[in-house]
XYZ file of C-alpha atoms in Angstrom:
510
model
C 49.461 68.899 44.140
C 49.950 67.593 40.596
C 51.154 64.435 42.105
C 48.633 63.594 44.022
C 45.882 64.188 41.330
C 48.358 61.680 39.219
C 47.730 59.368 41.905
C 43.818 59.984 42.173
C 43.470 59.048 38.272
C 45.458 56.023 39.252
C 43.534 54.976 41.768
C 40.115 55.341 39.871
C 41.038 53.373 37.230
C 42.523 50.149 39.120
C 38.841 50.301 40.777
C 36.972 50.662 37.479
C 39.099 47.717 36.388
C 38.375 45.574 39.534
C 34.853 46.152 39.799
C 34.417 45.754 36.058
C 36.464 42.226 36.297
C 33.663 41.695 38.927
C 30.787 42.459 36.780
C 32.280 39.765 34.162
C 32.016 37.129 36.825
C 28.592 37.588 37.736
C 26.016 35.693 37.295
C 22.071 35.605 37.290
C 20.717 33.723 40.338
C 17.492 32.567 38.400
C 18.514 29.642 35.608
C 15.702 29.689 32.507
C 12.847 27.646 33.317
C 11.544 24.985 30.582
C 8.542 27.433 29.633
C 11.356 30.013 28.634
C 12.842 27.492 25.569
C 9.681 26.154 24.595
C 8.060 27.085 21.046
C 9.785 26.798 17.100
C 13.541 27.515 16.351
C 13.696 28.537 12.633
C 16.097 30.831 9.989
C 18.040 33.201 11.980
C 17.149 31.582 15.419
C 18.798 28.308 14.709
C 22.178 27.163 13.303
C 22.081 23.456 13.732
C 24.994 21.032 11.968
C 23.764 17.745 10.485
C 26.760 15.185 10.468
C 28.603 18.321 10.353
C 27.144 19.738 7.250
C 24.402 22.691 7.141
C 21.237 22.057 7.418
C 18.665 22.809 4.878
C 17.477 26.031 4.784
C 13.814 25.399 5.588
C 15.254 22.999 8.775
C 13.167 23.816 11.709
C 13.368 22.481 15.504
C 10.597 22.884 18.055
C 10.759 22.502 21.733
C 7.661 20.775 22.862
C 6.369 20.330 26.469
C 3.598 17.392 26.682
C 0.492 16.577 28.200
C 2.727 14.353 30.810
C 5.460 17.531 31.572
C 8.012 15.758 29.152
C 9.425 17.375 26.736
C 9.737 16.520 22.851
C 12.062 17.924 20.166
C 10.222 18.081 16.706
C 12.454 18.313 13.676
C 11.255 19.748 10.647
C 13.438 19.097 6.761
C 16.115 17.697 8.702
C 16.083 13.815 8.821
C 16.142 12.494 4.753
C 12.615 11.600 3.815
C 10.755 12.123 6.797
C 9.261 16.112 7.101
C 8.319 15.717 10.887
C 10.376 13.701 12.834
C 9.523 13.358 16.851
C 12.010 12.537 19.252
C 9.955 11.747 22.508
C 11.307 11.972 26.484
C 14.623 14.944 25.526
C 16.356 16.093 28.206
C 16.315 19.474 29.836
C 18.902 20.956 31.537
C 20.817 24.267 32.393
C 24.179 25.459 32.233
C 26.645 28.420 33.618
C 28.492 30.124 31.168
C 29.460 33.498 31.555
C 25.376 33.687 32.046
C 22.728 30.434 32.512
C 21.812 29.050 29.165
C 19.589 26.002 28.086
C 20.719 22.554 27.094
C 18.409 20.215 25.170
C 19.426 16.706 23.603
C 17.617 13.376 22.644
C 18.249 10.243 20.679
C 15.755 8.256 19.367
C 15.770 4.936 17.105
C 12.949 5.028 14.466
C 12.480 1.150 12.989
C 9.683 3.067 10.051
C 12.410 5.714 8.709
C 15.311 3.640 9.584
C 17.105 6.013 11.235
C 18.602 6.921 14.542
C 18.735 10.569 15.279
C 20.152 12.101 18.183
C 20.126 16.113 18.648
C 22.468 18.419 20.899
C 21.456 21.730 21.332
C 21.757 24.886 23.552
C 19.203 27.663 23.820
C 21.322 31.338 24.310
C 19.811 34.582 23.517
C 16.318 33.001 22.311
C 19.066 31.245 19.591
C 19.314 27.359 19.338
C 22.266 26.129 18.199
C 22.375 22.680 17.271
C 23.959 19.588 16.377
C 22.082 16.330 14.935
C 23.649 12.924 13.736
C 21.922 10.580 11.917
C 22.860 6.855 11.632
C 21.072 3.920 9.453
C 19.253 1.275 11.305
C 20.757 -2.002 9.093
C 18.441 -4.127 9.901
C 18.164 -7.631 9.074
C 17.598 -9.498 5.458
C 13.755 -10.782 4.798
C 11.767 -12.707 2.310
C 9.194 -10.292 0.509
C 7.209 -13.531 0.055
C 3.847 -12.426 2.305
C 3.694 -8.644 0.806
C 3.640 -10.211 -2.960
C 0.219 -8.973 -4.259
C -0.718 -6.491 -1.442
C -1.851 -3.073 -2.560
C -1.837 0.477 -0.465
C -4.323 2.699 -1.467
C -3.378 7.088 0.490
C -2.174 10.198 -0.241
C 1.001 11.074 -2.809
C 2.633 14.035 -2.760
C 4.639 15.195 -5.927
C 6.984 18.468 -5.140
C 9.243 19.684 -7.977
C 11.185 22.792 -8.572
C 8.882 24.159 -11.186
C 5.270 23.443 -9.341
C 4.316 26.797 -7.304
C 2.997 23.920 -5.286
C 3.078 20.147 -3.918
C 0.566 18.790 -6.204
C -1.495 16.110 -4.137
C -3.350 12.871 -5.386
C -4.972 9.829 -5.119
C -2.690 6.578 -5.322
C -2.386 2.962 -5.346
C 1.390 0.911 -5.051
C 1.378 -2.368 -5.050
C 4.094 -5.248 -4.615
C 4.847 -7.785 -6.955
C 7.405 -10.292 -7.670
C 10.809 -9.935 -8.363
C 12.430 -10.702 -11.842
C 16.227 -10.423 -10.232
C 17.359 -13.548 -8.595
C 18.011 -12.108 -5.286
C 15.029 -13.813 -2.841
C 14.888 -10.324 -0.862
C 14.053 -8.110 -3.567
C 10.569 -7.388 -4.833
C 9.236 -5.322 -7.388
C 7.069 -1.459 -6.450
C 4.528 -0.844 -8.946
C 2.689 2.684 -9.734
C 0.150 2.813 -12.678
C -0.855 5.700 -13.754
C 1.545 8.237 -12.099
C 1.388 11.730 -12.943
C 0.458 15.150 -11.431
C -3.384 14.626 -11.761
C -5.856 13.451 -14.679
C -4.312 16.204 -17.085
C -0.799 14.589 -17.166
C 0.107 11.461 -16.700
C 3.661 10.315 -17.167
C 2.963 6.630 -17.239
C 3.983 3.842 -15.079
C 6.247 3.318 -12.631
C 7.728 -0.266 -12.303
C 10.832 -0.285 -10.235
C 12.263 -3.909 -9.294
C 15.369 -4.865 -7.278
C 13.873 -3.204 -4.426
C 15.360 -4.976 -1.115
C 13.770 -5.859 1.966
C 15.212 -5.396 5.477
C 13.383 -6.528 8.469
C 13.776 -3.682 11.492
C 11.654 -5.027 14.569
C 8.263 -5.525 13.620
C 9.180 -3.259 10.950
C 9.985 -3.854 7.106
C 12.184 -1.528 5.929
C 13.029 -1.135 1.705
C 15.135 0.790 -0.718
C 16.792 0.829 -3.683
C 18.676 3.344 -5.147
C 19.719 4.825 -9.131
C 16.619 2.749 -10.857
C 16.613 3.800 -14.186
C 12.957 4.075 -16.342
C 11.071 5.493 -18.713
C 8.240 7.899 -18.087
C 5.911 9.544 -20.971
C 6.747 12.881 -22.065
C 9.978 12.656 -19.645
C 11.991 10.267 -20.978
C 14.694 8.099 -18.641
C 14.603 9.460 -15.107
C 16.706 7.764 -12.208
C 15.056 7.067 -9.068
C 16.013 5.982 -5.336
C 13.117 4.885 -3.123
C 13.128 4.373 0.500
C 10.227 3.122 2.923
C 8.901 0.888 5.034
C 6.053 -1.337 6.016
C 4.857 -1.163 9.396
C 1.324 -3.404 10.100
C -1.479 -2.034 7.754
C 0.761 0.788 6.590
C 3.067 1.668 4.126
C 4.628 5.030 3.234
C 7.667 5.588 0.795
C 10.048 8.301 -0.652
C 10.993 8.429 -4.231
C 13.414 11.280 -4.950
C 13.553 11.516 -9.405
C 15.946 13.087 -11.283
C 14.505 14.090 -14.424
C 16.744 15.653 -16.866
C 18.181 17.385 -13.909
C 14.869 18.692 -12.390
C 14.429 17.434 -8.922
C 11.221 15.872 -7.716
C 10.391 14.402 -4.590
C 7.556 12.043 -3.943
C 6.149 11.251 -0.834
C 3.330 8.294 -0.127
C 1.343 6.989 2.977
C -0.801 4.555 2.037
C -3.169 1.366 4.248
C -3.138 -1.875 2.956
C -6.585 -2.302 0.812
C -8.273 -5.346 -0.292
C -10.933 -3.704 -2.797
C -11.780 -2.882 -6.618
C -13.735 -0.408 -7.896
C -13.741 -2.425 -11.619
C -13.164 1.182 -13.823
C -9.440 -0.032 -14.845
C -9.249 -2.871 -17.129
C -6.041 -3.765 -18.782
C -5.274 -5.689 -22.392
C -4.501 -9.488 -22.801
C -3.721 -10.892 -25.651
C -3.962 -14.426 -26.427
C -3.192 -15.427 -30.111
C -5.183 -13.515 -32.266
C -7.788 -12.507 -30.060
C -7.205 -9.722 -27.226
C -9.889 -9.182 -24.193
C -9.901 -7.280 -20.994
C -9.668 -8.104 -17.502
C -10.343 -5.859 -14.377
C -7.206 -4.349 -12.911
C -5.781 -6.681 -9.903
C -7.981 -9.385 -11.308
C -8.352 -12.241 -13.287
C -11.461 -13.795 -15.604
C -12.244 -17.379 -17.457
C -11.602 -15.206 -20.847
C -8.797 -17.441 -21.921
C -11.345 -20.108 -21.903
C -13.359 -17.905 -24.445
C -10.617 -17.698 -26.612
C -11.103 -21.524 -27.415
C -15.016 -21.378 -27.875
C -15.343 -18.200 -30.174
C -17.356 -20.369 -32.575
C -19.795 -20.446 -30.400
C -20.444 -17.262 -28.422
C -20.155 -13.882 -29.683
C -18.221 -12.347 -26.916
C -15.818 -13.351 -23.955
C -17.384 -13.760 -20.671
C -16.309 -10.892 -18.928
C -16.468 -7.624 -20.552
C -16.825 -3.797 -18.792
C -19.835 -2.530 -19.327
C -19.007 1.551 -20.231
C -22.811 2.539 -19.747
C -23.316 0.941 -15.983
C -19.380 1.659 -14.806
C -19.555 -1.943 -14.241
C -17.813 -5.718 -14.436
C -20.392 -7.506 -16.963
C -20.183 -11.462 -16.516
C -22.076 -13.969 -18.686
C -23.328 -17.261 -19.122
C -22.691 -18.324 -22.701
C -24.516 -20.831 -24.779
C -21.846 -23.230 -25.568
C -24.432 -25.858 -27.501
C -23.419 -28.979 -25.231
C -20.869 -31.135 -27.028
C -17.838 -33.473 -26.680
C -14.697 -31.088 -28.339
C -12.399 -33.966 -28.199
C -10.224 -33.034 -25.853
C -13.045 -31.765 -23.842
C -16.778 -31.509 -23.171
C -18.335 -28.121 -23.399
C -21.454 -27.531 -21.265
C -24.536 -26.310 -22.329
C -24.569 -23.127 -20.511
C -20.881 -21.932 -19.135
C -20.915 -19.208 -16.460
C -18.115 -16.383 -16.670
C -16.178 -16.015 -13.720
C -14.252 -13.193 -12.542
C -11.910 -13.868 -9.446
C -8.832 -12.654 -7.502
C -6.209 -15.261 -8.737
C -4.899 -16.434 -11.974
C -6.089 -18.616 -15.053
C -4.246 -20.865 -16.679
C -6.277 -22.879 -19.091
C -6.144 -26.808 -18.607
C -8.390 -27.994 -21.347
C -8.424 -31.336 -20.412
C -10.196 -30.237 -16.545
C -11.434 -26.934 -16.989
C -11.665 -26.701 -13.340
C -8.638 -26.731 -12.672
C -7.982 -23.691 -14.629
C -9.111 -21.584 -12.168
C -6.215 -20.869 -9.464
C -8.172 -19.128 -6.916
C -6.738 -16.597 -4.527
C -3.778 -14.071 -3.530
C -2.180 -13.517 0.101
C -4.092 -11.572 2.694
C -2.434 -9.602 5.669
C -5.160 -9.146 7.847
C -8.423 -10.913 9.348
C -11.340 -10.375 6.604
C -14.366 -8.571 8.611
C -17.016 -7.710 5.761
C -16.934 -7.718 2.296
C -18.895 -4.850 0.767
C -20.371 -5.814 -2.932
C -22.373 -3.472 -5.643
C -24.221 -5.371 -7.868
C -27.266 -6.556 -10.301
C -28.236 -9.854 -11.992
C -30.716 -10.815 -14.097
C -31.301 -14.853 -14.584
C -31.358 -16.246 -18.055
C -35.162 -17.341 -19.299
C -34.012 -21.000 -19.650
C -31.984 -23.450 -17.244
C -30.088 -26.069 -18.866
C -28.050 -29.317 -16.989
C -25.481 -31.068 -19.114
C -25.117 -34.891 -18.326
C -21.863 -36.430 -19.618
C -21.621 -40.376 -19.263
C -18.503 -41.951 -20.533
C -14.825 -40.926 -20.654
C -12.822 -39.412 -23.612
C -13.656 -39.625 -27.107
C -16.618 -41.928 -26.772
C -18.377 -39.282 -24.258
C -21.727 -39.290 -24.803
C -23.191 -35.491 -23.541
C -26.991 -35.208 -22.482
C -28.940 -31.405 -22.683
C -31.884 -31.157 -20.292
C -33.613 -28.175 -19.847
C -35.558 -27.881 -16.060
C -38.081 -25.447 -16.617
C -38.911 -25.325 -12.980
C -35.534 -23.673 -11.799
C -34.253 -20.577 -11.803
C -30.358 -19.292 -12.420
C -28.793 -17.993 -9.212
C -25.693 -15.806 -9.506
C -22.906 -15.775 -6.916
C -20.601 -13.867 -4.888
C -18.655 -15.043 -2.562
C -14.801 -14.799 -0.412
C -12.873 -17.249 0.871
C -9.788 -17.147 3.458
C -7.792 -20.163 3.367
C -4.792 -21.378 4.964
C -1.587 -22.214 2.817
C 1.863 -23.402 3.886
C 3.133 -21.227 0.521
C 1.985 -18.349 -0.750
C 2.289 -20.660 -4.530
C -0.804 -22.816 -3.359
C -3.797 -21.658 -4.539
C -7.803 -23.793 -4.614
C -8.977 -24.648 -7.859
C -13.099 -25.529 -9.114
C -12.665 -28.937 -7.229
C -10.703 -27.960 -4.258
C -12.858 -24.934 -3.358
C -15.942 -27.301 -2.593
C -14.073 -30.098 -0.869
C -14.568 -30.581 2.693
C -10.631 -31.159 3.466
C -9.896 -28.096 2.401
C -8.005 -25.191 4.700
C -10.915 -22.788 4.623
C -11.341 -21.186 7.499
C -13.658 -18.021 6.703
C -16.788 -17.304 4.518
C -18.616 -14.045 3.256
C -21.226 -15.301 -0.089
C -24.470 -14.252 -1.249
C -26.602 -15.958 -4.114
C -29.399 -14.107 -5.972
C -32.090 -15.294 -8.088
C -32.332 -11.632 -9.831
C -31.455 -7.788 -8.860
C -32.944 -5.294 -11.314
C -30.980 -2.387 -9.798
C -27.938 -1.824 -8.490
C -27.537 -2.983 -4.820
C -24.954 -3.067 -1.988
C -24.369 -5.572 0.483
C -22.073 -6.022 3.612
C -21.483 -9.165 3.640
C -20.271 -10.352 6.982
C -17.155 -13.204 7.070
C -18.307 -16.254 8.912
C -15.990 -19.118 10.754
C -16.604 -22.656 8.825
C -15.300 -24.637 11.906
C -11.868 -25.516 10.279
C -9.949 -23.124 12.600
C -9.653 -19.844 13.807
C -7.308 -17.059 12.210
C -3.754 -16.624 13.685
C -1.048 -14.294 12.250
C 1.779 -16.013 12.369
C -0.112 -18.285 9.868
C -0.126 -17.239 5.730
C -3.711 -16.831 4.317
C -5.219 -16.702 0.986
C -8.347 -14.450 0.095
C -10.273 -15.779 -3.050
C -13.046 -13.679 -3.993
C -15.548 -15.531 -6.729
C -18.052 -13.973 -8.574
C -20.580 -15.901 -11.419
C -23.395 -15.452 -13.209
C -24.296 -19.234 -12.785
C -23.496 -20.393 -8.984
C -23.942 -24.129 -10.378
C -21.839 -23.583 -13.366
C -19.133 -25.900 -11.891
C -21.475 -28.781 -11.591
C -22.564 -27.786 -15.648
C -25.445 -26.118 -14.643
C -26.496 -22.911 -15.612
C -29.073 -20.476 -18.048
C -27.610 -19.102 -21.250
C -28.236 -15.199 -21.032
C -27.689 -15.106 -16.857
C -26.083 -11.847 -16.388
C -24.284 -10.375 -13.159
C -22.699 -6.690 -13.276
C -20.232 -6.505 -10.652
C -19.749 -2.448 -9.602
C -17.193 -2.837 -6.470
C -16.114 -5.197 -4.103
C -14.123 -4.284 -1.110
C -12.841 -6.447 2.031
C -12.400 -4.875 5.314
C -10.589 -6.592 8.012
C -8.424 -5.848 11.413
C-alpha cells in the first residue's frame, strides 16, 4: 500500500511538470493590433538608450497613427536642440517571444536639425523599450555671401535653471559679415537680449559661425564663443541652426558662471523697420543717430554745420517717428564742392560714404534681398517747405559760378520709394546717378510722391515690373528703399523747411 501511494505522488508530479512545461510554450493566437501601441511612452513606461547613454529624464516617445493609416514616432527631449522631432512612415510589426509583443523602428534624415535619427523599439507590457542613434548630417561647405544683411524677426525662448519658467519674447537675429578670414563663416547678431524689458543683458555678437550647405538646406554652428553680457559677465556659448527658405531657427546653449541656459529661436526672414531703435555714430567731434538697420546723409551734415542747425535725419521722440529735412544750405561753391540751396535728407537701406567731390555718389544704395518684393507698406506725413528754390551751377571747379532761383509756382514733393535690382555681387550697390539711369539692372518698383500729409497715413504700395526683366532665384537681388523730403533734391531742387516723418516701412514678398 505505501508503495503504491509513493508511486501516485510520483506520478502527479511528472504531470504537473509536463503540463506546466506546456503552459510555458504557449502562446496567444491574437498578435497586438497597431491601435493597442498607439498613444505617449513616458517615465516609467519607457527606457530608451541614446547612443547607448540614458536618455533625459523628461524624454518622451509617442506612437502616432495618421490620417493616411501610417504610423509616426514623435520624440520628445531626445534629439539635441530640437524638442519635437517627427520621424514619418515607422514600421510596425509583431513578434513571438514567450508571448506576441510589438516592434516599432524608423530612420529619418532631417537636412534643418542636421541629424539622422533612427529608433528601435519594442512595446511589452504597455512598456517601450527603446534604442535611438543619432548621426550628424556633414554637409557640404558654403559661402554666407547671400544671407549677409538678412534679418529674422519670431519667437525666443530663454529656459534656465533658476526661471520657474521658459521666459518667452520678441526677437530679431540678423547676419552680418565675418571679421575671421575663413569665407564660410559669418557673424549672428542679437541686440538687446535679455529676459524681457526689465533685464537686459546686452548684446550678443558671436562671429566664426560656419556655414554648411545640407540640400536646400543651410545648416550653421559654432561652438565655445566666448562674450560678454551685462550684469553676467563672460559666458561661453555654442549655437546650432539652420536656414531653410524664409526660415531660420537656432539653439544657443550658455554657460554662465555655471548656470545653464538654453535658448531656442524660430524666426521668418523680414524686410521691415519700425524706426524706434536708433544707434550712435560718431564722426569727429560731432555724434548723430541713424535708424537701426539703416543708413542717413548725416555724415554729409557733419561738413555743413555752419549752416544748418541740425543733421538731416533726427527721431522725432513726440511722433515715434524718422524726422527727415531739407536744410537751407545758402547756395555756394565750398571749393571742393558746390552746396545747393536747399539739400534734402535722405534716409535709405545701404551705406554712406561721403565723396565730397560728387555727393551723389555718396549714397550706396541697397542690401541683398531673398525673396520677390510684393508690397511695401509705409506710415508717414510731410509737410512741403513755403519756398522752392533751384540751384544752377555753370562752370567747373573753383571758378563755379552757382545761380539761386526761387519758383514760386511749385510745390516740394517728398518721396518714398523701393527698388529691386540685379547685381552679379552682393558688393555692387546704385548710387544718386545710377539709380535714375536707364541701363541700370532694375527690375521692380514700389514709390509714392506727396505734395503734403498733415496726419499720419499708411500706404501699400504695390511693386511694379519696369520691363528690364522678370525676377528669378537663382539670380542675387538688391532692395534699396529711399525716402526724402525733397524728391528733386538730386537734381538741386528742393524747399528749405520740407519735412517727411517716416513711422514704418515694411516689404512683403513670396
Amino acid at each position: 500500500m505505501r508503495r503504491k501511494f509513493l508511486f501516485l505522488c510520483t506520478f502527479v508530479s511528472v504531470l504537473g511538470f509536463i503540463m506546466s512545461c506546456s503552459d510555458d510554450k504557449k502562446t496567444p493566437d491574437t498578435p497586438p493590433v497597431l491601435e493597442d501601441v498607439i498613444g505617449e511612452y513616458a517615465s516609467d513606461k519607457l527606457s530608451v538608450k541614446v547612443d547607448g547613454k540614458d536618455a533625459d529624464a523628461n524624454a518622451k516617445i509617442h506612437v502616432l497613427k495618421e490620417a493616411d493609416n501610417t504610423v509616426s514616432l514623435k520624440l520628445t527631449n531626445i534629439v539635441p536642440g530640437v524638442e519635437e522631432f517627427i520621424i514619418p512612415n515607422a514600421q510596425f510589426n509583431t513578434a513571438s517571444r514567450s508571448s506576441y509583443v510589438a516592434t516599432v523602428s524608423g530612420t529619418r534624415a532631417d537636412n534643418v536639425s542636421g541629424y539622422e535619427v533612427s529608433v528601435q523599439g519594442t512595446v511589452d507590457n504597455e512598456i517601450l523599450t527603446a534604442t535611438v542613434s543619432i548621426k550628424e548630417i556633414a554637409g557640404e561647405s558654403a559661402d554666407p555671401e547671400q544671407f549677409i544683411g538678412a534679418r529674422y524677426k519670431g519667437e525666443m525662448k530663454i529656459t534656465a535653471g533658476n526661471l520657474p519658467e521658459p521666459v518667452t519674447v520678441q526677437q530679431q537675429v540678423y547676419i552680418t559679415k565675418t571679421e575671421t578670414e575663413d569665407p564660410n563663416n559669418f557673424c549672428l547678431n542679437i541686440d538687446n537680449f535679455g529676459l524681457g524689458e526689465d533685464l537686459q543683458l546686452g548684446n550678443i555678437k558671436l562671429d566664426g559661425v560656419a556655414l554648411v550647405k545640407r540640400g536646400d538646406v543651410y545648416g550653421f554652428s559654432a561652438e565655445g564663443c566666448k562674450i560678454e553680457l551685462d550684469i553676467v559677465g563672460e559666458v561661453t556659448l555654442d549655437v546650432k541652426g539652420a536656414i531653410n527658405g524664409s526660415m531660420l531657427t537656432m539653439n544657443l546653449d550658455i554657460d554662465a558662471l555655471g548656470m545653464k541656459v538654453t535658448v531656442a529661436f524660430t524666426g521668418e526672414y523680414y524686410f521691415g523697420f519700425d524706426m524706434t531703435q536708433w544707434v550712435d555714430v560718431t564722426s569727429g567731434k560731432y555724434t548723430f543717430q541713424e535708424p537701426l538697420f539703416m543708413a542717413t546723409s548725416n555724415q554729409a551734415g557733419v561738413f555743413l554745420m555752419s549752416m544748418i542747425d541740425s543733421f538731416f535725419v533726427t527721431y522725432d521722440e513726440d511722433e515715434g517717428a524718422a524726422k527727415i529735412d531739407t536744410k537751407d544750405t545758402k547756395g555756394t561753391n565750398m571749393i571742393i564742392a558746390v552746396v545747393p540751396k536747399a539739400t534734402a535728407g535722405t534716409m535709405f537701406t545701404g551705406s554712406f560714404v561721403l565723396d565730397a567731390t560728387n555727393t551723389l555718389k555718396s549714397t550706396h544704395f541697397g542690401i541683398p534681398c531673398r525673396m520677390k518684393p510684393t508690397t511695401l507698406n509705409v506710415t508717414y506725413k510731410y509737410e512741403a517747405g513755403p519756398k522752392f528754390y533751384e540751384t544752377l551751377i555753370s562752370g567747373s571747379g573753383f571758378g563755379a559760378k552757382v545761380t539761386v532761383n526761387e519758383l514760386p509756382d511749385v510745390v516740394d514733393n517728398c518721396s518714398i520709394a523701393a527698388y529691386l535690382f540685379e547685381v552679379d555681387s552682393y558688393d555692387d550697390y546704385l548710387d544718386g546717378h545710377t539709380i535714375k539711369d536707364p541701363e541700370s539692372k532694375i527690375i521692380m518698383v514700389a514709390s509714392l510722391t506727396s505734395a503734403g500729409e498733415a496726419n499720419f497715413t499708411s500706404k501699400e504700395l504695390k511693386f511694379e515690373e519696369t520691363g528690364k526683366g522678370t525676377y528669378d532665384p537663382s539670380k542675387k537681388y538688391k532692395l534699396a528703399i529711399v525716402c526724402t523730403s525733397s524728391s528733386e533734391g538730386d537734381a538741386y531742387r528742393g524747399a528749405p523747411g520740407s519735412t517727411l516723418w517716416v513711422k514704418n516701412l515694411e516689404v512683403l514678398g513670396e
